Amino acid sequence: MWAGYWLCSSFFFSSWGDRMWNFAVGLYLVKLSPGSLQLTAIYGTVVTSSVILFAPAIGSWIDRNNRLVVIRTLLLLQNGFIVCSALFISLILFRITENKNVLKLFEVLIILFGAAANLASQGEQISITRDWVVVICLNNKDSMARLNAQMRRIDLTVTILAPVAVGSLMSLISDLSGIAFICVWNILSVFSEYFQLRHIHQTVPELTKKRKNEYTALEETENDHQVVSGTFEKLKFFYGVLIIYKRQNVFLAGVAFAILSLTVLGFNSVTVGYVYSQSVKEIYVSILFGTGALFGILGTMIFSFLRNKIGLVKTGIIALGFKCSMLLLCVASIWAPGSPSSFKVSSKNYITGINNTIVNSSITSNSSLFYTQSHNTSYVSILLLMIGIILSRTGLWMFDLTITQLQQENVEEEFRGVVGGVQFSLNSILESTQYILTIFLYRPEDFGILVLISFCAVFLSFFIYVFFSTKSKSLLKLF
């Protein structure tokens, strides 16, 4: 299937640019505000809020327009905004001014351009994963499962290599070398991505045909070349797309997936910033990041096996159950030696004694991996946190593929963009909640509270999905 090959190739270039930027921006924002996760949290809040507000409208726009025009527009916007945001970071790093007001303006522009780039990236994902893949595979479930898994493996392999590449440049050369690499990649890759996607569009006739949705709530609030305006019209539009989303058979599964976004137990900018604040060098943060992706690749392989053996819905149950069990290690890290958590205040003396007698001797051989500010610093807590997150990635990406294919198989063609947009919007609502919490719980000592909230969210997601699975026999013929 040559179209699938070209799609995977284009996806590689897009994923590499995204993964480099998503990893680096967390580190750069911590460097711009040493000792605090607040700027990183503000960035995350703005990014997710923009998706909440605009993803459904972007999804509807995707449904109503030519596929090639859509993808060309999104590619140019995504890569261009990343370059702009990176350039403003470099201006601060160059210290071209000491004026605090100007520096604040630069920080605002970094956040705004970064949010716009993410919004374009989300639109590209909606278009490719919810629409192009289904058309290229001619609605064949086995073909979709294979192509979904292949694309996810590419994404996760890139997640191993791209952060290591940019992290190495930042650690071994300079922060500015990382910025330069990100800018050059995004400028050059946009041409490769577009020409490959255009080739697919020309060789797969079905991509030139498109059924447009006829849902009246959307027609009344949007024109072909005009975005909705006015408070009433916007509310009416959101009500319309939510109704479309809610009437899908896989509605509860999508809700369960969205709740997973209310977590810091992943490799988002907050977690990267926290790990860096615990005196872990950039290169080793990127290695941990890449190791998590390696376990995610394992998840894509297990997904294909389980889907064939027990079905799609049951695979999701196993995936979430495994994820919950691995995250118990993260909960344990709150009270482990070396944790800065405020929960440990009452047992501070006891833990210090353990650090001095047992823990430090057990990690001496690994001391070259981290740089410390004190000879008594223990890294048991950070290692437990990272091990739990890394192992849980296997379950996460199994579940991600499960939800992706459930929506591909059960959402009508004319509503794929709308449903995908609402799904991304719901994900962002929950993701923004954890960023808002981080704005107030921004100290490393407060990170344990965020870990507990995150674990509870994942557990809730598991229960909702189990409830969905009990109804799926009558709603879906997937067992």
CSV table of C-alpha atoms in Angstrom, one decimal:
chain,number,residue,atom,x,y,z
A,1,MET,CA,0.0,0.0,0.0
A,2,TRP,CA,2.1,2.8,-1.4
A,3,ALA,CA,-0.2,5.6,-0.1
A,4,GLY,CA,0.3,4.3,3.4
A,5,TYR,CA,4.1,4.3,2.9
A,6,TRP,CA,4.0,8.0,1.8
A,7,LEU,CA,1.7,8.9,4.7
A,8,CYS,CA,4.0,7.3,7.2
A,9,SER,CA,7.0,9.1,5.6
A,10,SER,CA,5.3,12.5,5.8
A,11,PHE,CA,4.2,11.7,9.4
A,12,PHE,CA,7.8,11.1,10.4
A,13,PHE,CA,8.9,14.7,9.4
A,14,SER,CA,5.9,16.2,11.1
A,15,SER,CA,6.3,14.1,14.3
A,16,TRP,CA,10.0,14.9,14.5
A,17,GLY,CA,9.4,18.7,14.5
A,18,ASP,CA,6.6,18.4,17.0
A,19,ARG,CA,8.5,16.2,19.4
A,20,MET,CA,11.6,18.3,19.4
A,21,TRP,CA,9.5,21.4,20.1
A,22,ASN,CA,7.3,19.9,22.8
A,23,PHE,CA,10.3,18.6,24.6
A,24,ALA,CA,12.5,21.7,24.3
A,25,VAL,CA,9.8,24.3,25.1
A,26,GLY,CA,9.4,22.9,28.6
A,27,LEU,CA,13.1,23.2,29.3
A,28,TYR,CA,13.4,26.6,27.8
A,29,LEU,CA,10.5,28.0,29.9
A,30,VAL,CA,12.1,26.7,33.1
A,31,LYS,CA,15.4,28.3,32.1
A,32,LEU,CA,13.6,31.6,31.6
A,33,SER,CA,12.0,31.4,35.1
A,34,PRO,CA,14.5,29.4,37.2
A,35,GLY,CA,13.1,27.7,40.3
A,36,SER,CA,9.5,27.9,39.3
A,37,LEU,CA,7.1,25.9,37.1
A,38,GLN,CA,4.7,28.8,36.8
A,39,LEU,CA,5.7,30.0,33.3
A,40,THR,CA,5.5,26.5,32.0
A,41,ALA,CA,2.0,26.1,33.6
A,42,ILE,CA,0.8,29.4,32.0
A,43,TYR,CA,2.1,28.2,28.6
A,44,GLY,CA,0.2,24.9,29.0
A,45,THR,CA,-3.0,26.7,30.1
A,46,VAL,CA,-3.0,29.0,27.1
A,47,VAL,CA,-2.2,26.1,24.7
A,48,THR,CA,-5.0,23.9,26.0
A,49,SER,CA,-7.5,26.8,26.3
A,50,SER,CA,-6.9,27.6,22.6
A,51,VAL,CA,-7.7,24.0,21.7
A,52,ILE,CA,-10.9,24.0,23.8
A,53,LEU,CA,-12.1,27.2,22.1
A,54,PHE,CA,-11.1,26.5,18.5
A,55,ALA,CA,-10.7,22.7,17.9
A,56,PRO,CA,-14.4,22.1,17.2
A,57,ALA,CA,-14.5,25.0,14.7
A,58,ILE,CA,-11.3,23.7,13.1
A,59,GLY,CA,-12.8,20.2,12.9
A,60,SER,CA,-15.9,21.6,11.1
A,61,TRP,CA,-13.7,23.6,8.8
A,62,ILE,CA,-11.8,20.4,7.9
A,63,ASP,CA,-15.0,18.6,7.1
A,64,ARG,CA,-16.2,21.3,4.8
A,65,ASN,CA,-13.1,22.0,2.7
A,66,ASN,CA,-10.8,20.3,0.2
A,67,ARG,CA,-8.4,17.9,1.9
A,68,LEU,CA,-5.3,19.2,0.2
A,69,VAL,CA,-6.1,22.8,0.9
A,70,VAL,CA,-6.7,22.0,4.5
A,71,ILE,CA,-3.4,20.1,5.0
A,72,ARG,CA,-1.4,22.8,3.1
A,73,THR,CA,-2.8,25.6,5.3
A,74,LEU,CA,-2.2,23.7,8.5
A,75,LEU,CA,1.3,22.7,7.6
A,76,LEU,CA,2.3,26.3,6.8
A,77,LEU,CA,0.8,27.7,10.0
A,78,GLN,CA,2.2,24.9,12.3
A,79,ASN,CA,5.8,25.2,11.1
A,80,GLY,CA,5.7,29.0,10.8
A,81,PHE,CA,4.4,29.6,14.3
A,82,ILE,CA,7.0,27.2,15.9
A,83,VAL,CA,9.8,29.1,14.2
A,84,CYS,CA,8.4,32.4,15.4
A,85,SER,CA,8.1,31.2,19.0
A,86,ALA,CA,11.6,29.7,18.9
A,87,LEU,CA,13.0,33.0,17.6
A,88,PHE,CA,11.6,35.0,20.6
A,89,ILE,CA,13.1,32.4,23.0
A,90,SER,CA,16.5,33.1,21.3
A,91,LEU,CA,16.1,36.8,21.7
A,92,ILE,CA,15.7,36.4,25.4
A,93,LEU,CA,18.7,34.0,25.6
A,94,PHE,CA,20.8,36.4,23.6
A,95,ARG,CA,19.9,39.0,26.3
A,96,ILE,CA,19.3,41.7,23.7
A,97,THR,CA,17.6,43.8,26.4
A,98,GLU,CA,17.3,44.0,30.1
A,99,ASN,CA,14.0,45.9,30.0
A,100,LYS,CA,11.6,43.8,32.1
A,101,ASN,CA,8.5,45.0,30.1
A,102,VAL,CA,10.1,44.0,26.8
A,103,LEU,CA,11.1,40.6,28.2
A,104,LYS,CA,7.5,40.1,29.4
A,105,LEU,CA,6.3,40.9,25.9
A,106,PHE,CA,8.6,38.4,24.5
A,107,GLU,CA,7.3,35.7,26.9
A,108,VAL,CA,3.7,36.5,25.9
A,109,LEU,CA,4.6,36.2,22.2
A,110,ILE,CA,6.4,32.9,22.9
A,111,ILE,CA,3.3,31.5,24.5
A,112,LEU,CA,0.9,32.9,21.9
A,113,PHE,CA,2.9,31.6,18.9
A,114,GLY,CA,3.4,28.3,20.7
A,115,ALA,CA,-0.4,28.0,21.3
A,116,ALA,CA,-1.1,28.8,17.6
A,117,ALA,CA,1.4,26.2,16.4
A,118,ASN,CA,-0.2,23.6,18.7
A,119,LEU,CA,-3.6,24.4,17.4
A,120,ALA,CA,-2.5,23.9,13.8
A,121,SER,CA,-0.8,20.6,14.8
A,122,GLN,CA,-4.0,19.4,16.4
A,123,GLY,CA,-5.9,20.2,13.2
A,124,GLU,CA,-3.3,18.3,11.1
A,125,GLN,CA,-3.8,15.3,13.5
A,126,ILE,CA,-7.5,15.4,13.1
A,127,SER,CA,-7.3,15.5,9.4
A,128,ILE,CA,-4.7,12.7,9.0
A,129,THR,CA,-5.7,10.3,11.7
A,130,ARG,CA,-9.5,10.7,11.6
A,131,ASP,CA,-10.0,11.1,7.9
A,132,TRP,CA,-7.0,10.4,5.6
A,133,VAL,CA,-6.2,7.0,7.2
A,134,VAL,CA,-9.8,5.8,6.9
A,135,VAL,CA,-10.0,6.8,3.2
A,136,ILE,CA,-6.6,5.3,2.3
A,137,CYS,CA,-7.5,2.0,4.0
A,138,LEU,CA,-11.0,2.0,2.3
A,139,ASN,CA,-12.6,1.5,5.7
A,140,ASN,CA,-10.9,-1.9,6.1
A,141,LYS,CA,-10.6,-2.5,9.9
A,142,ASP,CA,-7.5,-4.6,9.7
A,143,SER,CA,-5.7,-2.2,7.4
A,144,MET,CA,-6.6,0.7,9.7
A,145,ALA,CA,-5.3,-1.1,12.7
A,146,ARG,CA,-1.9,-1.8,10.9
A,147,LEU,CA,-1.5,1.7,9.6
A,148,ASN,CA,-2.5,3.2,13.0
A,149,ALA,CA,0.0,1.1,14.8
A,150,GLN,CA,2.8,1.9,12.2
A,151,MET,CA,2.2,5.6,12.6
A,152,ARG,CA,2.2,5.4,16.3
A,153,ARG,CA,5.5,3.4,16.3
A,154,ILE,CA,7.0,6.1,14.1
A,155,ASP,CA,5.8,8.8,16.5
A,156,LEU,CA,7.2,7.0,19.5
A,157,THR,CA,10.5,6.2,17.8
A,158,VAL,CA,10.8,9.8,17.0
A,159,THR,CA,10.0,10.6,20.6
A,160,ILE,CA,13.1,8.6,21.6
A,161,LEU,CA,15.4,10.2,19.0
A,162,ALA,CA,14.2,13.8,18.7
A,163,PRO,CA,14.5,14.8,22.4
A,164,VAL,CA,17.9,13.1,22.6
A,165,ALA,CA,19.1,15.1,19.6
A,166,VAL,CA,17.9,18.5,20.8
A,167,GLY,CA,18.8,17.7,24.4
A,168,SER,CA,22.3,16.8,23.4
A,169,LEU,CA,22.7,20.0,21.5
A,170,MET,CA,21.5,22.0,24.5
A,171,SER,CA,23.8,20.1,26.9
A,172,LEU,CA,26.9,19.7,24.9
A,173,ILE,CA,26.9,22.9,22.8
A,174,SER,CA,24.5,25.6,23.9
A,175,ASP,CA,20.8,26.4,24.3
A,176,LEU,CA,20.9,28.5,21.1
A,177,SER,CA,22.1,25.5,19.1
A,178,GLY,CA,18.9,23.7,20.0
A,179,ILE,CA,16.8,26.7,18.9
A,180,ALA,CA,18.7,26.8,15.6
A,181,PHE,CA,18.1,23.1,14.9
A,182,ILE,CA,14.4,23.4,15.6
A,183,CYS,CA,14.0,26.4,13.3
A,184,VAL,CA,16.0,24.8,10.4
A,185,TRP,CA,14.1,21.5,10.7
A,186,ASN,CA,10.6,23.2,10.6
A,187,ILE,CA,11.5,25.4,7.7
A,188,LEU,CA,12.8,22.5,5.5
A,189,SER,CA,10.4,19.8,6.6
A,190,VAL,CA,7.2,21.7,5.5
A,191,PHE,CA,8.1,21.2,1.9
A,192,SER,CA,8.8,17.5,2.2
A,193,GLU,CA,5.6,16.9,4.2
A,194,TYR,CA,3.4,18.8,1.7
A,195,PHE,CA,4.8,17.2,-1.5
A,196,GLN,CA,4.4,13.7,0.0
A,197,LEU,CA,0.8,14.4,1.0
A,198,ARG,CA,0.0,16.0,-2.4
A,199,HIS,CA,1.3,12.9,-4.0
A,200,ILE,CA,-1.0,10.7,-1.9
A,201,HIS,CA,-3.9,13.0,-2.7
A,202,GLN,CA,-3.2,12.6,-6.5
A,203,THR,CA,-2.8,8.8,-6.4
A,204,VAL,CA,-5.9,8.0,-4.2
A,205,PRO,CA,-9.0,9.1,-6.1
A,206,GLU,CA,-11.2,8.7,-3.0
A,207,LEU,CA,-9.4,11.6,-1.3
A,208,THR,CA,-10.7,14.0,-3.9
A,209,LYS,CA,-14.3,13.2,-3.0
A,210,LYS,CA,-15.8,14.4,0.2
A,211,ARG,CA,-19.2,14.2,1.8
A,212,LYS,CA,-20.0,17.4,3.6
A,213,ASN,CA,-22.0,17.3,6.8
A,214,GLU,CA,-25.6,18.6,6.7
A,215,TYR,CA,-26.1,19.2,10.4
A,216,THR,CA,-28.3,22.3,10.6
A,217,ALA,CA,-26.8,23.6,13.8
A,218,LEU,CA,-23.5,23.9,12.0
A,219,GLU,CA,-25.0,25.4,8.8
A,220,GLU,CA,-26.8,28.1,10.7
A,221,THR,CA,-23.7,29.3,12.6
A,222,GLU,CA,-21.0,28.9,10.0
A,223,ASN,CA,-20.4,30.1,6.4
A,224,ASP,CA,-17.9,28.6,4.0
A,225,HIS,CA,-15.4,31.4,4.4
A,226,GLN,CA,-16.4,32.9,7.8
A,227,VAL,CA,-15.7,31.9,11.4
A,228,VAL,CA,-18.6,32.0,13.8
A,229,SER,CA,-19.0,35.4,15.6
A,230,GLY,CA,-21.0,36.6,18.5
A,231,THR,CA,-21.6,35.0,21.8
A,232,PHE,CA,-25.0,33.5,21.0
A,233,GLU,CA,-23.8,32.1,17.7
A,234,LYS,CA,-20.7,30.6,19.3
A,235,LEU,CA,-22.8,28.9,22.0
A,236,LYS,CA,-25.2,27.6,19.4
A,237,PHE,CA,-22.3,26.2,17.4
A,238,PHE,CA,-20.7,24.5,20.4
A,239,TYR,CA,-24.1,23.0,21.4
A,240,GLY,CA,-24.4,21.6,17.8
A,241,VAL,CA,-21.1,19.9,17.8
A,242,LEU,CA,-21.5,18.5,21.3
A,243,ILE,CA,-24.8,17.0,20.2
A,244,ILE,CA,-23.0,15.4,17.2
A,245,TYR,CA,-20.3,14.0,19.5
A,246,LYS,CA,-22.7,12.8,22.2
A,247,ARG,CA,-24.8,10.8,19.8
A,248,GLN,CA,-21.8,8.7,18.7
A,249,ASN,CA,-21.8,5.1,20.0
A,250,VAL,CA,-18.3,5.6,21.3
A,251,PHE,CA,-19.1,8.7,23.3
A,252,LEU,CA,-18.2,7.3,26.7
A,253,ALA,CA,-15.0,5.8,25.4
A,254,GLY,CA,-14.0,9.3,24.2
A,255,VAL,CA,-14.8,10.8,27.6
A,256,ALA,CA,-12.7,8.2,29.3
A,257,PHE,CA,-9.8,9.0,27.0
A,258,ALA,CA,-10.2,12.8,27.6
A,259,ILE,CA,-10.0,12.3,31.4
A,260,LEU,CA,-6.5,10.8,31.0
A,261,SER,CA,-5.4,14.2,30.0
A,262,LEU,CA,-5.9,15.5,33.6
A,263,THR,CA,-2.5,14.2,34.6
A,264,VAL,CA,1.1,15.3,35.2
A,265,LEU,CA,2.2,11.7,35.0
A,266,GLY,CA,3.4,11.9,31.5
A,267,PHE,CA,6.1,13.7,29.5
A,268,ASN,CA,4.4,17.1,29.3
A,269,SER,CA,6.1,20.4,29.9
A,270,VAL,CA,5.2,20.4,33.6
A,271,THR,CA,6.8,17.0,34.3
A,272,VAL,CA,9.9,17.8,32.2
A,273,GLY,CA,10.2,21.1,34.1
A,274,TYR,CA,9.8,19.3,37.5
A,275,VAL,CA,12.5,16.7,36.6
A,276,TYR,CA,14.9,19.4,35.5
A,277,SER,CA,14.2,21.3,38.7
A,278,GLN,CA,15.4,18.2,40.6
A,279,SER,CA,18.9,18.7,39.2
A,280,VAL,CA,18.7,16.2,36.3
A,281,LYS,CA,20.6,17.4,33.2
A,282,GLU,CA,18.9,18.0,29.9
A,283,ILE,CA,20.5,15.1,28.2
A,284,TYR,CA,19.3,12.7,30.8
A,285,VAL,CA,15.8,14.2,30.8
A,286,SER,CA,15.7,13.4,27.1
A,287,ILE,CA,17.0,9.9,27.7
A,288,LEU,CA,14.2,9.2,30.2
A,289,PHE,CA,11.8,10.8,27.7
A,290,GLY,CA,13.0,8.5,25.0
A,291,THR,CA,12.8,5.4,27.2
A,292,GLY,CA,9.1,6.1,27.8
A,293,ALA,CA,8.6,6.2,24.1
A,294,LEU,CA,10.4,2.8,23.8
A,295,PHE,CA,7.8,1.3,26.1
A,296,GLY,CA,5.1,3.0,24.1
A,297,ILE,CA,6.3,1.2,21.0
A,298,LEU,CA,6.0,-2.0,22.9
A,299,GLY,CA,2.4,-1.0,23.6
A,300,THR,CA,1.7,-0.7,19.9
A,301,MET,CA,2.9,-4.2,19.3
A,302,ILE,CA,0.9,-5.6,22.2
A,303,PHE,CA,-2.2,-3.7,20.9
A,304,SER,CA,-2.1,-5.5,17.5
A,305,PHE,CA,-1.7,-8.9,19.2
A,306,LEU,CA,-4.5,-8.3,21.8
A,307,ARG,CA,-6.9,-6.8,19.3
A,308,ASN,CA,-6.7,-9.9,17.1
A,309,LYS,CA,-7.1,-12.2,20.2
A,310,ILE,CA,-9.7,-10.6,22.4
A,311,GLY,CA,-11.2,-7.7,20.4
A,312,LEU,CA,-10.8,-3.9,20.4
A,313,VAL,CA,-13.0,-3.0,23.4
A,314,LYS,CA,-11.4,-5.6,25.8
A,315,THR,CA,-7.9,-4.4,24.7
A,316,GLY,CA,-8.8,-1.0,26.1
A,317,ILE,CA,-9.7,-2.5,29.5
A,318,ILE,CA,-6.3,-4.3,29.7
A,319,ALA,CA,-4.5,-1.1,28.6
A,320,LEU,CA,-6.0,1.1,31.2
A,321,GLY,CA,-5.7,-1.5,34.0
A,322,PHE,CA,-2.0,-1.9,33.3
A,323,LYS,CA,-1.5,1.9,33.2
A,324,CYS,CA,-3.2,2.3,36.6
A,325,SER,CA,-1.1,-0.4,38.2
A,326,MET,CA,2.2,1.1,37.0
A,327,LEU,CA,1.2,4.6,38.2
A,328,LEU,CA,1.2,3.3,41.8
A,329,LEU,CA,5.0,3.6,41.6
A,330,CYS,CA,4.5,7.4,41.0
A,331,VAL,CA,2.3,7.6,44.1
A,332,ALA,CA,4.9,5.8,46.1
A,333,SER,CA,7.5,8.3,45.0
A,334,ILE,CA,5.8,11.0,47.0
A,335,TRP,CA,7.0,9.5,50.2
A,336,ALA,CA,10.3,8.0,48.8
A,337,PRO,CA,13.7,9.3,49.9
A,338,GLY,CA,14.7,12.4,48.0
A,339,SER,CA,11.2,13.6,47.4
A,340,PRO,CA,10.7,17.4,48.0
A,341,SER,CA,7.0,16.8,48.7
A,342,SER,CA,5.3,18.7,51.5
A,343,PHE,CA,3.6,15.4,52.5
A,344,LYS,CA,7.0,14.4,54.0
A,345,VAL,CA,7.4,17.2,56.5
A,346,SER,CA,6.2,15.1,59.4
A,347,SER,CA,8.6,12.3,58.7
A,348,LYS,CA,11.6,14.4,57.5
A,349,ASN,CA,14.0,13.2,60.1
A,350,TYR,CA,13.2,9.5,59.5
A,351,ILE,CA,13.7,9.9,55.8
A,352,THR,CA,17.0,11.8,56.2
A,353,GLY,CA,18.3,8.9,58.3
A,354,ILE,CA,17.4,6.4,55.6
A,355,ASN,CA,19.1,8.6,53.0
A,356,ASN,CA,22.3,8.7,55.0
A,357,THR,CA,22.5,5.0,55.8
A,358,ILE,CA,21.0,3.0,52.9
A,359,VAL,CA,19.9,4.9,49.9
A,360,ASN,CA,23.0,6.9,49.1
A,361,SER,CA,25.2,3.8,49.1
A,362,SER,CA,22.8,2.1,46.6
A,363,ILE,CA,23.0,4.8,44.0
A,364,THR,CA,26.7,5.7,44.2
A,365,SER,CA,27.5,3.8,41.0
A,366,ASN,CA,25.0,5.9,39.2
A,367,SER,CA,26.2,9.3,40.5
A,368,SER,CA,27.6,10.3,37.1
A,369,LEU,CA,24.0,10.3,35.8
A,370,PHE,CA,22.9,13.3,37.8
A,371,TYR,CA,24.5,16.5,39.1
A,372,THR,CA,23.6,17.4,42.7
A,373,GLN,CA,23.7,20.4,45.0
A,374,SER,CA,24.3,18.3,48.1
A,375,HIS,CA,26.1,15.1,48.9
A,376,ASN,CA,23.1,13.9,50.8
A,377,THR,CA,20.6,14.3,47.9
A,378,SER,CA,18.8,11.0,47.1
A,379,TYR,CA,17.3,10.3,43.7
A,380,VAL,CA,15.1,7.3,44.7
A,381,SER,CA,11.9,9.5,44.5
A,382,ILE,CA,12.6,10.8,41.0
A,383,LEU,CA,13.6,7.4,39.8
A,384,LEU,CA,10.4,5.8,41.1
A,385,LEU,CA,8.4,8.6,39.5
A,386,MET,CA,10.1,8.1,36.1
A,387,ILE,CA,9.9,4.3,36.2
A,388,GLY,CA,6.2,4.5,36.9
A,389,ILE,CA,5.6,7.0,34.1
A,390,ILE,CA,7.8,5.1,31.6
A,391,LEU,CA,6.1,1.7,32.3
A,392,SER,CA,2.7,3.3,32.1
A,393,ARG,CA,3.3,4.4,28.5
A,394,THR,CA,2.7,0.9,27.3
A,395,GLY,CA,-0.9,1.0,28.6
A,396,LEU,CA,-1.4,4.6,27.4
A,397,TRP,CA,-0.5,4.0,23.8
A,398,MET,CA,-2.5,0.8,23.7
A,399,PHE,CA,-5.5,2.8,24.9
A,400,ASP,CA,-4.8,5.6,22.5
A,401,LEU,CA,-4.8,3.2,19.5
A,402,THR,CA,-8.0,1.6,20.9
A,403,ILE,CA,-9.9,4.9,21.0
A,404,THR,CA,-8.5,6.1,17.6
A,405,GLN,CA,-9.8,3.0,15.9
A,406,LEU,CA,-13.1,2.9,17.7
A,407,GLN,CA,-13.7,6.4,16.4
A,408,GLN,CA,-12.5,5.6,12.9
A,409,GLU,CA,-14.8,2.6,12.6
A,410,ASN,CA,-17.9,4.2,14.1
A,411,VAL,CA,-18.0,7.9,13.1
A,412,GLU,CA,-19.6,8.8,9.8
A,413,GLU,CA,-17.3,10.4,7.2
A,414,GLU,CA,-19.1,13.8,7.2
A,415,PHE,CA,-18.6,14.2,10.9
A,416,ARG,CA,-15.0,12.9,11.4
A,417,GLY,CA,-13.5,16.4,11.7
A,418,VAL,CA,-16.2,17.6,14.1
A,419,VAL,CA,-16.0,14.6,16.3
A,420,GLY,CA,-12.2,14.7,16.2
A,421,GLY,CA,-12.3,18.4,17.1
A,422,VAL,CA,-14.6,17.9,20.0
A,423,GLN,CA,-12.4,15.0,21.3
A,424,PHE,CA,-9.3,17.2,21.1
A,425,SER,CA,-11.3,20.0,22.8
A,426,LEU,CA,-12.4,17.7,25.7
A,427,ASN,CA,-8.8,16.4,26.0
A,428,SER,CA,-7.6,20.0,26.3
A,429,ILE,CA,-10.3,20.9,28.9
A,430,LEU,CA,-9.0,18.3,31.2
A,431,GLU,CA,-5.3,19.0,30.3
A,432,SER,CA,-5.8,22.7,31.1
A,433,THR,CA,-7.2,21.8,34.5
A,434,GLN,CA,-3.8,20.3,35.5
A,435,TYR,CA,-2.0,23.4,34.1
A,436,ILE,CA,-4.3,25.7,36.1
A,437,LEU,CA,-3.6,23.6,39.2
A,438,THR,CA,0.1,23.9,38.6
A,439,ILE,CA,-0.1,27.7,38.4
A,440,PHE,CA,-1.1,27.6,42.1
A,441,LEU,CA,0.8,24.5,43.0
A,442,TYR,CA,4.0,25.6,41.2
A,443,ARG,CA,6.6,24.7,43.9
A,444,PRO,CA,8.4,21.3,43.5
A,445,GLU,CA,7.2,20.6,47.1
A,446,ASP,CA,3.6,20.7,45.8
A,447,PHE,CA,4.2,18.2,43.0
A,448,GLY,CA,3.1,15.3,45.1
A,449,ILE,CA,-0.4,16.8,45.3
A,450,LEU,CA,-0.5,16.9,41.5
A,451,VAL,CA,0.6,13.3,41.4
A,452,LEU,CA,-2.3,12.2,43.6
A,453,ILE,CA,-4.9,14.2,41.6
A,454,SER,CA,-3.5,12.6,38.4
A,455,PHE,CA,-3.7,9.1,39.7
A,456,CYS,CA,-7.3,9.6,40.8
A,457,ALA,CA,-8.1,10.9,37.3
A,458,VAL,CA,-6.6,7.8,35.6
A,459,PHE,CA,-8.5,5.5,37.9
A,460,LEU,CA,-11.8,7.4,37.1
A,461,SER,CA,-11.1,7.0,33.4
A,462,PHE,CA,-10.7,3.2,33.9
A,463,PHE,CA,-14.1,3.0,35.6
A,464,ILE,CA,-15.8,5.0,32.9
A,465,TYR,CA,-14.3,2.8,30.2
A,466,VAL,CA,-15.3,-0.4,32.0
A,467,PHE,CA,-18.9,1.0,32.1
A,468,PHE,CA,-18.7,1.7,28.4
A,469,SER,CA,-17.4,-1.8,27.7
A,470,THR,CA,-20.4,-3.4,29.5
A,471,LYS,CA,-22.7,-1.6,27.1
A,472,SER,CA,-20.6,-2.1,24.0
A,473,LYS,CA,-22.0,-5.6,23.2
A,474,SER,CA,-25.4,-4.0,22.4
A,475,LEU,CA,-24.0,-0.9,20.8
A,476,LEU,CA,-21.0,-2.2,18.9
A,477,LYS,CA,-20.3,-5.6,17.4
A,478,LEU,CA,-16.7,-5.6,18.4
A,479,PHE,CA,-16.4,-8.6,20.7
